[in-house]
Backbone as numpy.savetxt, mean C-alpha at the origin, in Angstrom:
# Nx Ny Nz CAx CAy CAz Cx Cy Cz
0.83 -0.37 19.17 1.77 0.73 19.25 0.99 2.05 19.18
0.92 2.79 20.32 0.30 4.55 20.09 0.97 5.02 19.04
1.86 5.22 18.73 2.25 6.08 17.49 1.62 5.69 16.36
2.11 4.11 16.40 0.96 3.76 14.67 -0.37 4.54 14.87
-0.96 3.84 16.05 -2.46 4.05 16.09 -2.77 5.81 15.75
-1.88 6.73 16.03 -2.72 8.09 16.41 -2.48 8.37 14.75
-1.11 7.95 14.19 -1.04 8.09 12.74 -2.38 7.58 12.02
-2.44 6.47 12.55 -3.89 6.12 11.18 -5.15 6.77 11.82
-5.14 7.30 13.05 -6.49 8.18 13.67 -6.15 9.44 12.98
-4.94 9.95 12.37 -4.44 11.18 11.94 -5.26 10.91 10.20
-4.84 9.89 9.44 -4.92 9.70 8.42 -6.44 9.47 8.09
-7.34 8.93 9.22 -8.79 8.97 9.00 -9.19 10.34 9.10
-8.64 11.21 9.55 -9.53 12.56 9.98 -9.07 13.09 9.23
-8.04 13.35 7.99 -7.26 13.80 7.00 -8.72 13.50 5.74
-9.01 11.81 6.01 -9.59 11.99 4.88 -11.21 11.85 4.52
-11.72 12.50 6.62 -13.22 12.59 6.65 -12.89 13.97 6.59
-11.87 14.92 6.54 -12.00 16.64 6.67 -12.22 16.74 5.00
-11.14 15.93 3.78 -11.89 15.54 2.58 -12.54 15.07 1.86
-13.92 14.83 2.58 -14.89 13.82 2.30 -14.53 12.58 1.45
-13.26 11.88 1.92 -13.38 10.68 1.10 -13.83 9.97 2.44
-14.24 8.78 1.45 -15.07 7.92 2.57 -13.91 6.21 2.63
-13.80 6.17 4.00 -12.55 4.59 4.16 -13.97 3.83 5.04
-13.09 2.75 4.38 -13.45 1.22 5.44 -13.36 1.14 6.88
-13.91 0.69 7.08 -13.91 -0.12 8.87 -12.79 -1.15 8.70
-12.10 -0.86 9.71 -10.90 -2.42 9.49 -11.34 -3.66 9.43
-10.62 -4.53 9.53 -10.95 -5.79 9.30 -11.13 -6.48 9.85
-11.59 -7.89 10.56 -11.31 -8.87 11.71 -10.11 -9.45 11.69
-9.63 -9.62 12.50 -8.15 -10.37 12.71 -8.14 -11.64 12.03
-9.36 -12.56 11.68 -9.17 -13.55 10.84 -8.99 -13.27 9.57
-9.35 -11.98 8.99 -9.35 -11.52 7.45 -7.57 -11.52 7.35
-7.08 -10.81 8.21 -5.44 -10.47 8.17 -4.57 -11.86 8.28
-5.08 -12.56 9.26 -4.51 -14.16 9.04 -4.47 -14.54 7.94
-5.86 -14.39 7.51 -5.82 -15.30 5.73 -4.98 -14.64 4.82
-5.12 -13.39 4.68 -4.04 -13.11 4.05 -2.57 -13.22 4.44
-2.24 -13.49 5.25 -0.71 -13.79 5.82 -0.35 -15.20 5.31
-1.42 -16.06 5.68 -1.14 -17.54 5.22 -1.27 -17.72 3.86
-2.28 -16.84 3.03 -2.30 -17.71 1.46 -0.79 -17.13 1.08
-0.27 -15.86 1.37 1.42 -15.21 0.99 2.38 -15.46 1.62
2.44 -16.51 2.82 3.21 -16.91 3.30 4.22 -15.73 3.90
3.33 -14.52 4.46 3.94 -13.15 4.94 3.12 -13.30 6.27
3.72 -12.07 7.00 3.69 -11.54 8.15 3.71 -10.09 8.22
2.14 -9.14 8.22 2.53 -8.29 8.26 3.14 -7.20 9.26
3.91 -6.47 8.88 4.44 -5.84 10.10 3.56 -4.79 11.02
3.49 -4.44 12.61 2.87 -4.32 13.58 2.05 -3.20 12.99
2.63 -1.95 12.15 2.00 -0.63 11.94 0.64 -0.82 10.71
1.00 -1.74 9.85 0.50 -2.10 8.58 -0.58 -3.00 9.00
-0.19 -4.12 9.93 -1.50 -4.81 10.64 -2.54 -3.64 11.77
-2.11 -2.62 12.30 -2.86 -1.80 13.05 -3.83 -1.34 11.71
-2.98 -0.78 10.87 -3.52 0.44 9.83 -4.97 -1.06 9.41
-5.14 -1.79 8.93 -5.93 -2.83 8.17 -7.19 -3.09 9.40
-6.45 -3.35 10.44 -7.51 -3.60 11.76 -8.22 -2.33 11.93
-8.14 -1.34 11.33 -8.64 0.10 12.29 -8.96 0.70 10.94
-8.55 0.64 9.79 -9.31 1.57 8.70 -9.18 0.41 7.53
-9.60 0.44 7.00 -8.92 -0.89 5.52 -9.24 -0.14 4.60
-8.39 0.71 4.59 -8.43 1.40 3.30 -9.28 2.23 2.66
-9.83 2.73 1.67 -10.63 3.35 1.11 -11.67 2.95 0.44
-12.77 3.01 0.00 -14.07 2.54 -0.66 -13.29 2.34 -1.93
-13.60 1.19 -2.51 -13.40 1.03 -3.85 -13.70 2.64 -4.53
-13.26 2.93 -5.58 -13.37 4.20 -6.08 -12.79 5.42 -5.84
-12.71 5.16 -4.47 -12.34 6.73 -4.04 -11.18 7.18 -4.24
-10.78 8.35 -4.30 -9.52 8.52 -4.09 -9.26 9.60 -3.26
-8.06 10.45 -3.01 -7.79 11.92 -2.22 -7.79 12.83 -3.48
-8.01 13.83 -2.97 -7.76 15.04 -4.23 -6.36 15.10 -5.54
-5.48 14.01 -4.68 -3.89 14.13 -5.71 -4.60 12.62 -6.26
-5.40 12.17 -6.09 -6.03 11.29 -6.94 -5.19 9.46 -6.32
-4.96 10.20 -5.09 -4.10 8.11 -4.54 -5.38 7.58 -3.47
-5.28 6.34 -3.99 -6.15 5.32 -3.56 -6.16 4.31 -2.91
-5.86 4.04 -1.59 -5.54 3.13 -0.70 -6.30 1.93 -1.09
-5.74 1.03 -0.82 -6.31 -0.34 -1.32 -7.25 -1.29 -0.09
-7.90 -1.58 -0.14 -8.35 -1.94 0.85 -8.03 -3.33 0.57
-7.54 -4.43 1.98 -6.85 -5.70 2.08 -7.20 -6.96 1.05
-8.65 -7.09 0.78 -9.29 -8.04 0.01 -8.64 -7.89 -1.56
-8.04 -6.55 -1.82 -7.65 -6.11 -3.30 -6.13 -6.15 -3.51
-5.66 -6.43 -1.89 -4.38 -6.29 -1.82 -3.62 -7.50 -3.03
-2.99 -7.40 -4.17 -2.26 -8.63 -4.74 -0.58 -8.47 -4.43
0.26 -9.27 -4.37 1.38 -9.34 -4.92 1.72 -8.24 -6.48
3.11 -7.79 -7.10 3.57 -7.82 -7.17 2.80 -8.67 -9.34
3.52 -9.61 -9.28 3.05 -10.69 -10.25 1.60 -10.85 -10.60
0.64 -10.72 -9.33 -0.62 -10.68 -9.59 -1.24 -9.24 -10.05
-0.58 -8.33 -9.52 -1.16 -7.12 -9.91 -0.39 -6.24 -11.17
0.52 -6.66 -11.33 1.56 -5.89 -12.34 2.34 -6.54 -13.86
2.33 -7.79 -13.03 3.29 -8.46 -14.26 2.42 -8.44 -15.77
1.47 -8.52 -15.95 0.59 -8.66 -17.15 -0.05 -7.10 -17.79
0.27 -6.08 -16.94 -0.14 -5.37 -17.22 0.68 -4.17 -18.10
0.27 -4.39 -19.49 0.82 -3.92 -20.51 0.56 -2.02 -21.13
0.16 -1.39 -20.47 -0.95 -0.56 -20.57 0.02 0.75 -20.63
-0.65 1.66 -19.90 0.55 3.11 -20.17 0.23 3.15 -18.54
1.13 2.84 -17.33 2.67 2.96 -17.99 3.00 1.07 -18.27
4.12 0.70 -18.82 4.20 -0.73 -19.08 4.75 -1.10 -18.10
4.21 -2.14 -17.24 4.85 -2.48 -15.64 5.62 -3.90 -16.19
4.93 -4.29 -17.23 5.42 -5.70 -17.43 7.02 -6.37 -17.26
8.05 -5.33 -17.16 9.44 -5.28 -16.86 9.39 -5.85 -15.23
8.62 -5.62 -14.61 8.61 -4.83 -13.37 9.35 -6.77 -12.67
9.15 -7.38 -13.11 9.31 -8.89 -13.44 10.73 -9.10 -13.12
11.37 -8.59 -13.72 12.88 -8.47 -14.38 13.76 -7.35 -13.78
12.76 -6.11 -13.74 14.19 -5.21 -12.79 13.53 -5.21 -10.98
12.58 -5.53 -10.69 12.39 -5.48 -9.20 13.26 -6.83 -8.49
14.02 -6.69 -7.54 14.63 -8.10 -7.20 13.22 -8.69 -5.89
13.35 -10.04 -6.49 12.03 -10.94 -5.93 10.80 -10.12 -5.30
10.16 -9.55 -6.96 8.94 -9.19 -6.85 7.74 -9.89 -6.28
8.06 -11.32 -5.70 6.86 -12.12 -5.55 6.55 -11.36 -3.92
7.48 -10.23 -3.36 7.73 -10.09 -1.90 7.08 -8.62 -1.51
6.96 -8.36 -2.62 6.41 -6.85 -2.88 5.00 -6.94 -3.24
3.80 -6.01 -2.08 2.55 -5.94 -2.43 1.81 -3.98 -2.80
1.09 -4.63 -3.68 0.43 -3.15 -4.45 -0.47 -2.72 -2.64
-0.44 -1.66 -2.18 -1.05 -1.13 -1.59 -1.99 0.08 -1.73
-1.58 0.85 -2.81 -2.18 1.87 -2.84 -1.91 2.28 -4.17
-2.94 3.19 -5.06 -2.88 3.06 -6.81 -2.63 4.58 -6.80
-2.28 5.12 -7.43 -2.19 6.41 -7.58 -2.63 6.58 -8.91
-3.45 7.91 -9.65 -4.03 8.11 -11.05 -4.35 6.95 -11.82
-5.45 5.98 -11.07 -5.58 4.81 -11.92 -4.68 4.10 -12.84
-3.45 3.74 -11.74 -2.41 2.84 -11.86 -1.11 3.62 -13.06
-1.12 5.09 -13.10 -0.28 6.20 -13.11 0.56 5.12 -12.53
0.62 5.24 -11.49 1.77 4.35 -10.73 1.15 3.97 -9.51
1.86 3.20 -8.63 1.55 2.29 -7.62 2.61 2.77 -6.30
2.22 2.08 -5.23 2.62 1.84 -4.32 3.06 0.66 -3.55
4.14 0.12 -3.30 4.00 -1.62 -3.15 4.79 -1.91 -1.65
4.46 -2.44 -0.87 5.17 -2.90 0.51 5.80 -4.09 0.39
6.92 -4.23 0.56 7.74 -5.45 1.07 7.39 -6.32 2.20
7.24 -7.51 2.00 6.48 -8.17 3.13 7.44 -9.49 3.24
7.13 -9.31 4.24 8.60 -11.39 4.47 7.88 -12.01 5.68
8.14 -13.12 5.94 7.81 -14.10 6.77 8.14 -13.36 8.40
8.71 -12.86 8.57 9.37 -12.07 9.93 9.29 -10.96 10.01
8.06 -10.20 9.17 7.71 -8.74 9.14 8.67 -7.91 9.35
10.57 -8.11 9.29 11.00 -7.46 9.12 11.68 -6.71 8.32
11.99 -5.08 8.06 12.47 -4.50 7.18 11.18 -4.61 6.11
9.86 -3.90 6.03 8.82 -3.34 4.92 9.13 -2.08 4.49
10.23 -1.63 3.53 10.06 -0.87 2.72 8.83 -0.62 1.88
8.33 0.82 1.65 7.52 1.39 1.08 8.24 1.99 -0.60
7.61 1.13 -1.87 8.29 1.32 -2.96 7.08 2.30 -3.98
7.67 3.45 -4.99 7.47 4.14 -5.60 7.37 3.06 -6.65
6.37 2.56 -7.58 6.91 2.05 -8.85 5.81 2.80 -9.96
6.67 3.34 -11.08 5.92 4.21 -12.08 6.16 3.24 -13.55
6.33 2.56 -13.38 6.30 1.06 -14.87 7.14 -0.06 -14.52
7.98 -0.54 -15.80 8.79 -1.51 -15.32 10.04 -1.88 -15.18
10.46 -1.03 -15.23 11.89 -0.34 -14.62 12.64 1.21 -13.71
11.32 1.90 -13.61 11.39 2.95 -12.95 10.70 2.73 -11.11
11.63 2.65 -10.50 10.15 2.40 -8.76 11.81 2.77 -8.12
11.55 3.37 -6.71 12.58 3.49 -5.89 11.63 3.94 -4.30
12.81 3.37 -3.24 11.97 3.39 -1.79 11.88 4.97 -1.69
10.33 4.96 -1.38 9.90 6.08 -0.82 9.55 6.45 0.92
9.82 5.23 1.47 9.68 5.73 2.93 10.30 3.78 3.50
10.61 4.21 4.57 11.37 2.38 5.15 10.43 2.05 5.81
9.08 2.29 5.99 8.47 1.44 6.91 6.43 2.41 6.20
6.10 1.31 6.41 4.23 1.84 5.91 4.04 3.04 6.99
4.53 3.20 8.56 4.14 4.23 8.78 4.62 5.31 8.28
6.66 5.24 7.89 6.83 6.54 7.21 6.25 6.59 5.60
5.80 5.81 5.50 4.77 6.54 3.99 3.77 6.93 4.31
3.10 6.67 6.05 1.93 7.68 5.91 2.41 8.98 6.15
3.40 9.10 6.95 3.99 10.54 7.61 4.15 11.29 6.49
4.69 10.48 5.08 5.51 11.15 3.83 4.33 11.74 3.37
3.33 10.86 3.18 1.41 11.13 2.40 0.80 12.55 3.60
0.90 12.51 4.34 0.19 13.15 5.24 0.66 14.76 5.26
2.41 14.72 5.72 3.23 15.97 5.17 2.85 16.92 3.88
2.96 15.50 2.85 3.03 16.18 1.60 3.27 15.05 0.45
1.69 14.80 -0.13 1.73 14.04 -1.17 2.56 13.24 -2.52
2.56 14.95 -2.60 3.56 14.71 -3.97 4.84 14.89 -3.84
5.36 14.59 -2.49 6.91 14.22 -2.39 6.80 12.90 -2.63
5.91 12.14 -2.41 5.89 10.71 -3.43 5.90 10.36 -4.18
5.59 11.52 -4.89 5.66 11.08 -6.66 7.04 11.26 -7.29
């Protein structure tokens, strides 16, 4: 799709004009494996974005301090949140997210301040982009991974 594509050509030059430094995408077998061990499908914009940038160097972040995840770090939901007891307490996140096993951490904001998580299903359809700040506070911040880049790109901290 040109639109995805010029968005994530938009979002690389966003964040070589702020010297953060991103990944090279991935091979199409890296994105398989992850589809098959989660029994997901990711949707067309979210599989472009992974094939063409994967995210950010471990470490890095943008100046508002959010940190794209690059695919290998990508967990679920349960794997990345449920145990984590810390400030803020996500451990709810269990109990008020409905079937968290469907929802993946994509992107960390202030060293897990709060998160970013995509909805993923077998038929890549309908990936909401979710706000979650512990374990009962998260609400959709954009209906699809490209409008959370449009939302990130506009203006950061309308995400927060």
């Amino acid at each position: 799709d040109p639109e995805s594509l010029g968005l994530i050509e938009t979002l690389r030059g966003y964040w070589m004009q702020k010297g953060i430094k991103s990944r090279d995408g991935v091979p199409l077998h890296q994105i398989e494996s992850f589809e098959s061990r989660y029994l997901v499908r990711l949707p067309p914009d979210l599989r472009a974005y992974f094939a063409t940038v994967d995210g950010m160097e471990l470490g890095e972040t943008d100046p508002d301090m959010f940190s794209f995840l690059p695919l290998k770090v990508v967990k679920s939901i349960p794997e990345e949140l449920a145990h984590f007891g810390g400030i803020p307490d996500y451990r709810e996140i269990m109990r008020s997210l409905p079937d968290p096993n469907r929802w993946f951490v994509i992107v960390d904001y202030l060293i897990s301040s709060a998160v970013y998580a995509i909805r993923l299903s077998a038929d890549a359809e309908g990936s909401p982009v979710l706000w979650i700040g512990g374990g009962t506070h998260h609400r959709v911040v954009a209906s699809s991974f490209s409008g959370f880049l449009e939302a990130y790109l506009a203006d950061s901290h309308n995400l927060m």
